[in-house]
Short mmCIF file of C-alpha atoms and ligand atoms in Angstrom, two decimals:
data_model
loop_
_atom_site.label_atom_id
_atom_site.label_comp_id
_atom_site.label_asym_id
_atom_site.label_seq_id
_atom_site.Cartn_x
_atom_site.Cartn_y
_atom_site.Cartn_z
CA UNK R 1 -34.44 24.94 -93.16
CA UNK R 2 -34.29 24.20 -96.95
CA UNK R 3 -37.58 23.11 -98.01
CA UNK R 4 -38.61 21.70 -101.38
CA UNK R 5 -42.22 22.14 -100.11
CA UNK R 6 -43.77 22.96 -96.81
CA UNK R 7 -45.79 20.42 -95.11
CA UNK R 8 -47.19 19.82 -91.65
CA UNK R 9 -44.83 17.58 -89.44
CA UNK R 10 -46.99 14.80 -87.68
CA UNK R 11 -44.47 12.97 -85.72
CA UNK R 12 -40.82 13.53 -84.98
CA UNK R 13 -38.55 10.58 -84.54
CA UNK R 14 -35.02 10.86 -82.72
CA UNK R 15 -31.95 8.97 -83.77
CA UNK R 16 -28.14 9.35 -82.91
CA UNK R 17 -27.32 9.26 -86.70
CA UNK R 18 -29.41 10.04 -89.76
CA UNK R 19 -27.98 8.87 -93.13
CA UNK R 20 -29.55 10.14 -96.39
CA UNK R 21 -28.53 7.63 -99.14
CA UNK R 22 -27.88 4.01 -98.90
CA UNK R 23 -25.31 3.48 -101.66
CA UNK R 24 -21.93 2.06 -100.67
CA UNK R 25 -21.07 5.31 -98.67
CA UNK R 26 -24.31 5.42 -96.65
CA UNK R 27 -24.45 1.82 -96.02
CA UNK R 28 -20.73 1.80 -94.88
CA UNK R 29 -21.65 4.69 -92.35
CA UNK R 30 -24.69 2.85 -91.27
CA UNK R 31 -23.02 -0.48 -90.50
CA UNK R 32 -20.12 1.09 -88.74
CA UNK R 33 -22.21 3.19 -86.54
CA UNK R 34 -24.92 0.57 -85.94
CA UNK R 35 -22.42 -1.96 -84.91
CA UNK R 36 -21.19 0.36 -82.22
CA UNK R 37 -24.65 0.67 -80.70
CA UNK R 38 -25.76 4.11 -82.28
CA UNK R 39 -29.52 4.30 -83.26
CA UNK R 40 -29.27 4.81 -87.15
CA UNK R 41 -31.92 5.95 -89.55
CA UNK R 42 -31.08 4.94 -93.10
CA UNK R 43 -33.12 6.98 -95.60
CA UNK R 44 -33.26 6.46 -99.40
CA UNK R 45 -35.64 7.54 -102.20
CA UNK R 46 -35.51 3.99 -103.58
CA UNK R 47 -36.36 0.64 -102.26
CA UNK R 48 -33.59 -2.01 -102.61
CA UNK R 49 -32.56 -3.51 -105.13
CA UNK R 50 -32.48 -0.52 -107.22
CA UNK R 51 -30.36 0.14 -110.44
CA UNK R 52 -27.33 2.48 -110.29
CA UNK R 53 -25.50 3.54 -113.54
CA UNK R 54 -21.84 2.32 -112.88
CA UNK R 55 -19.12 0.37 -114.70
CA UNK R 56 -19.21 -1.85 -111.43
CA UNK R 57 -15.49 -2.22 -111.39
CA UNK R 58 -14.48 -3.37 -107.86
CA UNK R 59 -10.81 -2.72 -107.75
CA UNK R 60 -8.52 -4.44 -105.36
CA UNK R 61 -8.81 -1.57 -102.93
CA UNK R 62 -12.57 -1.59 -103.15
CA UNK R 63 -12.55 -5.42 -102.35
CA UNK R 64 -10.25 -4.73 -99.36
CA UNK R 65 -12.65 -2.28 -98.06
CA UNK R 66 -15.82 -4.22 -98.60
CA UNK R 67 -14.35 -7.12 -96.65
CA UNK R 68 -13.09 -4.92 -93.95
CA UNK R 69 -16.14 -2.92 -93.45
CA UNK R 70 -18.96 -5.20 -94.59
CA UNK R 71 -17.38 -8.71 -94.01
CA UNK R 72 -18.20 -9.25 -97.70
CA UNK R 73 -15.83 -11.58 -99.68
CA UNK R 74 -15.11 -11.46 -103.35
CA UNK R 75 -15.61 -15.29 -103.89
CA UNK R 76 -19.28 -15.01 -104.52
CA UNK R 77 -21.60 -15.20 -107.58
CA UNK R 78 -22.11 -11.47 -107.24
CA UNK R 79 -18.85 -11.02 -108.84
CA UNK R 80 -16.92 -11.98 -112.23
CA UNK R 81 -13.18 -11.99 -111.57
CA UNK R 82 -11.25 -10.41 -114.51
CA UNK R 83 -7.45 -10.84 -114.63
CA UNK R 84 -6.91 -10.00 -118.26
CA UNK R 85 -6.36 -6.30 -118.95
CA UNK R 86 -5.78 -4.28 -121.99
CA UNK R 87 -5.02 -0.51 -122.33
CA UNK R 88 -5.89 1.02 -125.58
CA UNK R 89 -5.83 4.48 -127.43
CA UNK R 90 -8.59 4.96 -129.97
CA UNK R 91 -8.93 1.21 -130.37
CA UNK R 92 -5.20 0.54 -130.76
CA UNK R 93 -3.66 -1.71 -127.93
CA UNK R 94 -0.84 0.07 -126.08
CA UNK R 95 -0.41 -2.31 -123.08
CA UNK R 96 -1.72 -5.73 -122.30
CA UNK R 97 -1.43 -7.91 -119.07
CA UNK R 98 -2.51 -11.33 -119.34
CA UNK R 99 -2.01 -11.85 -115.59
CA UNK R 100 -3.19 -8.48 -114.11
CA UNK R 101 -4.19 -7.98 -110.38
CA UNK R 102 -7.79 -9.30 -110.25
CA UNK R 103 -10.57 -6.76 -110.82
CA UNK R 104 -14.05 -7.99 -109.62
CA UNK R 105 -16.81 -6.96 -111.95
CA UNK R 106 -20.37 -6.53 -110.47
CA UNK R 107 -23.86 -5.21 -111.18
CA UNK R 108 -24.60 -2.42 -108.79
CA UNK R 109 -28.25 -3.39 -108.33
CA UNK R 110 -27.09 -6.50 -106.59
CA UNK R 111 -24.02 -5.28 -105.11
CA UNK R 112 -25.61 -2.12 -103.32
CA UNK R 113 -28.56 -4.35 -102.24
CA UNK R 114 -26.12 -6.66 -100.49
CA UNK R 115 -24.42 -3.75 -98.69
CA UNK R 116 -27.66 -2.23 -97.65
CA UNK R 117 -28.94 -5.53 -96.31
CA UNK R 118 -25.60 -6.06 -94.32
CA UNK R 119 -26.21 -2.47 -92.70
CA UNK R 120 -29.85 -3.31 -91.83
CA UNK R 121 -28.81 -6.57 -90.30
CA UNK R 122 -26.36 -4.55 -88.08
CA UNK R 123 -29.37 -2.59 -86.72
CA UNK R 124 -29.90 0.52 -89.11
CA UNK R 125 -33.76 1.42 -89.42
CA UNK R 126 -34.69 1.80 -93.00
CA UNK R 127 -36.96 4.44 -94.37
CA UNK R 128 -37.17 3.60 -97.99
CA UNK R 129 -38.66 4.45 -100.55
CA UNK R 130 -39.43 7.83 -99.27
CA UNK R 131 -39.44 11.43 -100.61
CA UNK R 132 -37.54 13.92 -98.53
CA UNK R 133 -39.32 17.27 -98.65
CA UNK R 134 -37.03 19.32 -96.47
CA UNK R 135 -33.61 19.23 -94.87
CA UNK R 136 -32.51 21.24 -92.07
CA UNK R 137 -28.80 21.32 -91.64
CA UNK R 138 -28.92 23.16 -88.34
CA UNK R 139 -31.17 20.86 -86.38
CA UNK R 140 -30.15 18.39 -88.14
CA UNK R 141 -33.35 16.88 -89.59
CA UNK R 142 -35.05 15.65 -92.55
CA UNK R 143 -38.86 15.81 -93.30
CA UNK R 144 -40.42 13.08 -95.25
CA UNK R 145 -43.42 13.51 -97.66
CA UNK R 146 -45.63 11.54 -95.30
CA UNK R 147 -45.14 14.21 -92.57
CA UNK R 148 -42.70 12.37 -90.44
CA UNK R 149 -39.71 14.22 -89.30
CA UNK R 150 -36.46 12.34 -88.48
CA UNK R 151 -34.06 14.14 -86.10
CA UNK R 152 -30.41 13.23 -85.64
CA UNK R 153 -27.49 14.23 -83.44
CA UNK R 154 -25.41 13.94 -86.57
CA UNK R 155 -26.56 13.88 -90.29
CA UNK R 156 -24.55 12.18 -93.04
CA UNK R 157 -25.19 13.36 -96.67
CA UNK R 158 -24.57 10.05 -98.78
CA UNK R 159 -26.95 10.95 -101.42
CA UNK R 160 -24.69 10.96 -104.41
CA UNK R 161 -23.43 13.42 -106.99
CA UNK R 162 -26.43 15.56 -107.03
CA UNK R 163 -26.69 15.50 -103.16
CA UNK R 164 -29.75 17.25 -101.70
CA UNK R 165 -27.71 17.60 -98.44
CA UNK R 166 -24.91 19.37 -100.28
CA UNK R 167 -27.47 21.65 -101.92
CA UNK R 168 -29.01 22.43 -98.53
CA UNK R 169 -25.52 23.40 -97.22
CA UNK R 170 -23.99 25.21 -100.41
CA UNK R 171 -26.77 26.06 -102.67
CA UNK R 172 -25.52 23.52 -105.24
CA UNK R 173 -24.16 19.99 -105.30
CA UNK R 174 -21.23 20.56 -107.50
CA UNK R 175 -19.44 23.01 -109.71
CA UNK R 176 -20.47 22.41 -113.50
CA UNK R 177 -17.02 23.32 -114.70
CA UNK R 178 -15.51 20.33 -112.63
CA UNK R 179 -18.05 17.64 -112.80
CA UNK R 180 -17.59 14.39 -114.94
CA UNK R 181 -20.06 12.80 -117.03
CA UNK R 182 -20.56 9.09 -118.25
CA UNK R 183 -22.52 7.31 -120.81
CA UNK R 184 -23.04 3.42 -120.53
CA UNK R 185 -24.89 0.56 -122.10
CA UNK R 186 -25.08 -3.21 -121.30
CA UNK R 187 -24.41 -5.19 -124.15
CA UNK R 188 -24.88 -8.92 -125.11
CA UNK R 189 -21.92 -11.13 -123.92
CA UNK R 190 -21.42 -12.62 -127.17
CA UNK R 191 -19.67 -9.44 -128.34
CA UNK R 192 -16.58 -10.59 -126.38
CA UNK R 193 -15.01 -13.99 -126.10
CA UNK R 194 -13.14 -13.54 -122.93
CA UNK R 195 -12.95 -11.74 -119.55
CA UNK R 196 -10.66 -8.97 -120.58
CA UNK R 197 -11.04 -5.64 -118.97
CA UNK R 198 -10.34 -2.75 -121.42
CA UNK R 199 -9.64 1.07 -120.84
CA UNK R 200 -9.32 3.24 -123.83
CA UNK R 201 -7.39 6.31 -123.08
CA UNK R 202 -8.43 8.00 -126.33
CA UNK R 203 -12.22 7.51 -126.12
CA UNK R 204 -12.90 10.86 -124.47
CA UNK R 205 -11.09 13.96 -123.51
CA UNK R 206 -9.91 14.05 -119.90
CA UNK R 207 -11.52 10.64 -119.43
CA UNK R 208 -11.58 7.31 -121.05
CA UNK R 209 -13.81 4.45 -122.34
CA UNK R 210 -14.14 1.26 -120.90
CA UNK R 211 -15.38 -2.33 -121.50
CA UNK R 212 -16.11 -4.31 -118.25
CA UNK R 213 -17.18 -7.94 -118.62
CA UNK R 214 -19.88 -9.11 -116.41
CA UNK R 215 -21.76 -12.33 -115.70
CA UNK R 216 -24.09 -12.46 -118.53
CA UNK R 217 -23.34 -9.03 -120.18
CA UNK R 218 -20.47 -6.49 -120.87
CA UNK R 219 -20.70 -2.80 -119.77
CA UNK R 220 -19.29 -0.32 -122.40
CA UNK R 221 -19.09 3.23 -121.58
CA UNK R 222 -17.25 6.47 -121.98
CA UNK R 223 -16.80 9.28 -119.35
CA UNK R 224 -14.73 12.41 -118.65
CA UNK R 225 -14.76 15.95 -117.46
CA UNK R 226 -18.11 17.23 -118.80
CA UNK R 227 -16.78 20.71 -119.82
CA UNK R 228 -14.13 19.11 -121.99
CA UNK R 229 -16.58 16.80 -123.86
CA UNK R 230 -19.56 18.94 -124.89
CA UNK R 231 -20.72 16.08 -127.13
CA UNK R 232 -20.07 12.93 -125.08
CA UNK R 233 -22.51 11.03 -127.15
CA UNK R 234 -20.41 11.36 -130.22
CA UNK R 235 -17.47 9.90 -128.29
CA UNK R 236 -19.83 7.14 -127.05
CA UNK R 237 -20.89 6.18 -130.62
CA UNK R 238 -17.35 6.03 -131.89
CA UNK R 239 -16.29 3.82 -129.07
CA UNK R 240 -19.20 1.52 -129.37
CA UNK R 241 -18.51 1.19 -133.36
CA UNK R 242 -15.04 0.02 -132.43
CA UNK R 243 -16.51 -2.86 -130.36
CA UNK R 244 -19.97 -3.64 -131.89
CA UNK R 245 -19.63 -3.09 -135.62
CA UNK R 246 -22.86 -5.00 -136.11
CA UNK R 247 -24.78 -2.48 -134.00
CA UNK R 248 -26.21 0.68 -135.32
CA UNK R 249 -24.85 3.29 -132.87
CA UNK R 250 -27.83 5.52 -133.45
CA UNK R 251 -30.19 2.96 -132.25
CA UNK R 252 -28.37 1.83 -129.13
CA UNK R 253 -29.98 3.44 -126.01
CA UNK R 254 -27.21 4.45 -123.56
CA UNK R 255 -27.81 6.11 -120.18
CA UNK R 256 -25.86 8.87 -118.68
CA UNK R 257 -24.84 10.06 -115.12
CA UNK R 258 -22.83 12.72 -113.42
CA UNK R 259 -19.70 11.76 -111.46
CA UNK R 260 -17.74 14.28 -109.42
CA UNK R 261 -14.43 13.29 -111.12
CA UNK R 262 -11.76 14.78 -108.81
CA UNK R 263 -13.88 17.86 -107.75
CA UNK R 264 -13.61 16.92 -104.13
CA UNK R 265 -14.95 19.30 -101.27
CA UNK R 266 -11.96 20.50 -99.14
CA UNK R 267 -14.28 20.85 -96.18
CA UNK R 268 -17.05 18.09 -96.78
CA UNK R 269 -19.80 19.39 -94.56
CA UNK R 270 -20.44 21.84 -91.67
CA UNK R 271 -21.35 21.60 -87.96
CA UNK R 272 -23.10 18.24 -87.41
CA UNK R 273 -23.46 17.57 -91.07
CA UNK R 274 -20.80 15.30 -92.96
CA UNK R 275 -20.71 14.67 -96.59
CA UNK R 276 -19.34 11.26 -97.91
CA UNK R 277 -18.79 9.45 -101.22
CA UNK R 278 -20.00 11.27 -104.33
CA UNK R 279 -21.77 13.81 -102.17
CA UNK R 280 -18.27 14.98 -101.08
CA UNK R 281 -16.65 14.71 -104.53
CA UNK R 282 -14.65 11.60 -103.66
CA UNK R 283 -14.05 10.04 -107.05
CA UNK R 284 -10.49 9.44 -108.39
CA UNK R 285 -9.84 12.11 -110.98
CA UNK R 286 -7.88 9.61 -113.30
CA UNK R 287 -9.25 6.30 -112.92
CA UNK R 288 -13.07 7.40 -112.04
CA UNK R 289 -13.01 4.96 -109.15
CA UNK R 290 -15.67 6.06 -106.58
CA UNK R 291 -16.93 2.74 -104.84
CA UNK R 292 -13.83 2.36 -102.71
CA UNK R 293 -13.77 6.04 -101.68
CA UNK R 294 -17.44 5.90 -101.01
CA UNK R 295 -17.14 2.96 -98.60
CA UNK R 296 -14.09 4.27 -96.87
CA UNK R 297 -15.40 7.79 -96.34
CA UNK R 298 -18.69 6.30 -95.17
CA UNK R 299 -16.77 4.24 -92.58
CA UNK R 300 -14.87 7.44 -91.55
CA UNK R 301 -17.90 9.37 -91.02
CA UNK R 302 -19.51 6.55 -89.07
CA UNK R 303 -16.43 6.46 -86.91
CA UNK R 304 -16.36 10.12 -86.34
CA UNK R 305 -20.04 10.06 -85.18
CA UNK R 306 -19.16 7.48 -82.73
CA UNK R 307 -16.23 9.59 -81.45
CA UNK R 308 -18.13 12.76 -81.28
CA UNK R 309 -21.10 11.12 -79.44
CA UNK R 310 -19.10 9.57 -76.86
CA UNK R 311 -16.60 12.48 -76.17
CA UNK R 312 -18.90 15.47 -76.85
CA UNK R 313 -16.25 16.90 -79.31
CA UNK R 314 -17.18 18.36 -82.69
CA UNK R 315 -17.84 15.55 -85.24
CA UNK R 316 -16.44 17.62 -88.26
CA UNK R 317 -13.01 17.73 -86.66
CA UNK R 318 -13.07 13.93 -86.11
CA UNK R 319 -14.07 13.32 -89.64
CA UNK R 320 -11.55 15.73 -91.26
CA UNK R 321 -8.66 14.06 -89.37
CA UNK R 322 -9.74 10.65 -90.92
CA UNK R 323 -10.67 11.83 -94.40
CA UNK R 324 -7.45 13.78 -94.80
CA UNK R 325 -5.80 10.56 -96.25
CA UNK R 326 -8.43 10.44 -99.01
CA UNK R 327 -7.91 14.25 -99.88
CA UNK R 328 -4.17 13.74 -100.11
CA UNK R 329 -4.63 10.96 -102.75
CA UNK R 330 -7.22 13.10 -104.67
CA UNK R 331 -4.99 16.16 -104.64
CA UNK R 332 -1.96 14.22 -105.93
CA UNK R 333 -4.14 12.47 -108.59
CA UNK R 334 -5.41 15.88 -109.81
CA UNK R 335 -1.80 17.09 -110.23
CA UNK R 336 -0.94 14.03 -112.29
CA UNK R 337 -4.21 14.23 -114.30
CA UNK R 338 -3.28 17.74 -115.41
CA UNK R 339 0.00 16.40 -116.57
CA UNK R 340 -1.17 13.45 -118.65
CA UNK R 341 -4.25 14.89 -120.11
CA UNK R 342 -2.90 18.36 -121.05
CA UNK R 343 -2.61 18.83 -124.83
CA UNK R 344 1.30 18.45 -125.16
CA UNK R 345 1.35 15.19 -123.33
CA UNK R 346 -2.00 13.60 -124.55
CA UNK R 347 -0.44 12.36 -127.66
CA UNK R 348 2.89 11.60 -126.23
CA UNK R 349 1.44 9.64 -123.37
CA UNK R 350 0.18 6.59 -125.43
CA UNK R 351 3.51 6.05 -127.07
CA UNK R 352 5.22 6.38 -123.75
CA UNK R 353 2.93 3.72 -122.25
CA UNK R 354 3.67 1.53 -125.29
CA UNK R 355 7.33 1.74 -124.87
CA UNK R 356 7.28 1.17 -121.13
CA UNK R 357 5.18 -1.81 -120.18
CA UNK R 358 6.03 -0.83 -116.50
CA UNK R 359 3.50 2.12 -116.96
CA UNK R 360 0.47 -0.24 -117.57
CA UNK R 361 1.68 -2.39 -114.56
CA UNK R 362 1.87 0.71 -112.42
CA UNK R 363 -1.72 1.67 -113.28
CA UNK R 364 -2.82 -1.90 -112.54
CA UNK R 365 -1.11 -1.70 -109.18
CA UNK R 366 -2.72 1.68 -108.55
CA UNK R 367 -6.20 0.01 -109.16
CA UNK R 368 -5.29 -2.92 -106.97
CA UNK R 369 -4.39 -0.40 -104.22
CA UNK R 370 -0.82 -1.75 -104.14
CA UNK R 371 0.82 1.56 -104.68
CA UNK R 372 -0.73 5.31 -104.32
CA UNK R 373 -0.44 8.28 -106.27
CA UNK R 374 2.60 9.53 -104.62
CA UNK R 375 4.56 6.43 -105.63
CA UNK R 376 3.28 6.64 -109.34
CA UNK R 377 3.97 10.36 -109.57
CA UNK R 378 7.53 9.82 -108.48
CA UNK R 379 8.37 6.80 -110.30
CA UNK R 380 6.71 7.05 -113.61
CA UNK R 381 5.17 10.26 -114.56
CA UNK R 382 8.15 12.65 -113.66
CA UNK R 383 10.00 10.80 -116.41
CA UNK R 384 7.34 12.19 -118.96
CA UNK R 385 7.55 15.68 -117.44
CA UNK R 386 11.46 15.76 -117.76
CA UNK R 387 11.20 14.60 -121.46
CA UNK R 388 8.77 17.53 -122.10
CA UNK R 389 11.21 20.10 -120.47
CA UNK R 390 8.93 20.33 -117.37
CA UNK R 391 6.84 22.90 -118.83
CA UNK R 392 3.35 21.21 -118.35
CA UNK R 393 4.33 20.84 -114.59
CA UNK R 394 4.04 24.45 -114.04
CA UNK R 395 0.28 24.53 -115.26
CA UNK R 396 -2.22 24.76 -112.37
CA UNK R 397 -4.45 21.54 -111.71
C1 LIG Z 1 -20.95 5.90 -115.74
C2 LIG Z 1 -20.27 5.72 -114.36
C3 LIG Z 1 -19.30 4.55 -114.46
C4 LIG Z 1 -18.78 4.29 -113.09
N1 LIG Z 1 -18.02 3.44 -112.97
C5 LIG Z 1 -17.50 3.12 -111.69
C6 LIG Z 1 -16.61 1.90 -111.62
O1 LIG Z 1 -16.46 1.04 -112.35
N2 LIG Z 1 -15.84 1.65 -110.46
C7 LIG Z 1 -15.93 2.50 -109.37
O2 LIG Z 1 -15.34 2.33 -108.37
N3 LIG Z 1 -16.70 3.54 -109.50
C8 LIG Z 1 -17.41 3.86 -110.63
N4 LIG Z 1 -18.20 4.96 -110.68
C9 LIG Z 1 -18.38 5.92 -109.63
C10 LIG Z 1 -19.37 5.36 -108.57
O3 LIG Z 1 -20.57 4.86 -109.26
C11 LIG Z 1 -19.81 6.26 -107.37
O4 LIG Z 1 -18.47 6.92 -107.00
C12 LIG Z 1 -20.43 5.47 -106.25
O5 LIG Z 1 -21.70 4.97 -106.58
C13 LIG Z 1 -20.66 6.58 -105.17
O6 LIG Z 1 -21.36 5.94 -104.10
P1 LIG Z 1 -22.17 6.86 -103.11
O7 LIG Z 1 -22.74 5.89 -102.01
O8 LIG Z 1 -21.57 8.01 -102.70
O9 LIG Z 1 -23.45 7.30 -103.89
P2 LIG Z 1 -24.42 6.54 -104.84
O10 LIG Z 1 -23.97 5.20 -105.23
O11 LIG Z 1 -24.93 7.25 -106.01
O12 LIG Z 1 -25.66 6.35 -103.81
C14 LIG Z 1 -26.44 7.38 -103.48
C15 LIG Z 1 -27.79 6.82 -102.92
O13 LIG Z 1 -28.59 7.99 -102.41
C16 LIG Z 1 -29.86 7.98 -102.77
N5 LIG Z 1 -30.40 9.32 -102.91
C17 LIG Z 1 -30.14 10.23 -103.84
N6 LIG Z 1 -30.84 11.33 -103.64
C18 LIG Z 1 -31.67 11.04 -102.48
C19 LIG Z 1 -32.61 11.92 -101.83
N7 LIG Z 1 -32.84 13.16 -102.19
N8 LIG Z 1 -33.19 11.38 -100.86
C20 LIG Z 1 -32.96 10.09 -100.46
N9 LIG Z 1 -32.11 9.26 -101.10
C21 LIG Z 1 -31.36 9.86 -102.08
C22 LIG Z 1 -29.79 7.08 -104.04
O14 LIG Z 1 -31.11 6.47 -104.33
C23 LIG Z 1 -28.66 6.15 -103.81
O15 LIG Z 1 -29.12 4.93 -103.29
C24 LIG Z 1 -18.84 5.28 -112.02
C25 LIG Z 1 -19.81 6.36 -112.07
C26 LIG Z 1 -20.56 6.52 -113.34
C27 LIG Z 1 -21.44 7.65 -113.32
#
């Protein structure tokens, strides 16, 4: 047992499925399993609604999964549709699409609360806000600060980038050399006059800056591989200055959070314990998109639990079979990332995008979930590799 503190257990409550964390991943696992009749405990350190630092960009893929898994449609005041898209490099426009596939912009406080409420309505029993004092991956069980012990036949770790379940299994949640880091601020809406979504590929190393319009505000941020950006705050101030010249960047208070930017776990869990979403490192290494994969992996883990409890077969095998699809995408994206962010290409890439509007469209189709990385790699990026003599392709990811 991994205990943060020992405490007397007063009562043990038994469930089919224990889920730690009720972000998009945990709520997706909960709704999937509860609808199939499993008894589900959904445990979170926070009561909902709660804040979560995030750009809140709901891609076409995310929108599809949220409808498929939660029955939630995008046509709600929870979302602001953005169909204008601008790709920039250090503030210079290198690609623009006035009629891009729609990106739905949302605030995670309200979005996550909606998903959580739908999981509860399906029958999941909530334990929140609670403090977890011990996790036993072998039982599996979790002990709460009030002395209750929750025991399950399967435990799902959906507790984000700094997952306590991953720490209980592996000693640490992520590899510091691989993890990403992002800084963000919500700004007044009057700084921008339209609903244009912007991605700036030059705002950070092995990452980017973003301006995402919202109902009532805009979210501005920068993020990328932490080890490649030792002074992310300097990148943030520079990018902020490009957009809000009237603001003193030194006085603007931003917030930071880690994101597992392509550092996915090849074996996400052990025995009867499965990791999903950020806890499993399922964030796109290029776009930083994590909400879609959190929901999808949560659904996969919920289905794997249903299968395993009905057949008596190992839950990990049932999960691995399903999650392989996401891993294939992550691995392909990592290879492409090594290509486009490597030093020889970094300065060539913006010019290539500028000259080939199809590259911006491909990026948007990728966000929309209309193509996958296999298509993108073959159709567009090999062209760059050929021009560079193929040398960067031989570098390891
Ligand atoms: C700056 C930034 C910008 C981003 N922008 C985007 C974007 O625009 N679009 C996109 O698709 N993705 C974006 N992402 C990624 C996205 O936020 C994550 O991939 C997504 O939130 C993962 O969902 P999750 O359910 O796995 O984890 P989370 O959303 O982190 O949820 C984890 C849950 O577990 C709970 N928890 C944590 N520890 C414990 C504990 N010990 N006990 C009990 N409960 C616990 C938390 O309270 C939380 O409710 C961004 C990330 C960052 C950092």
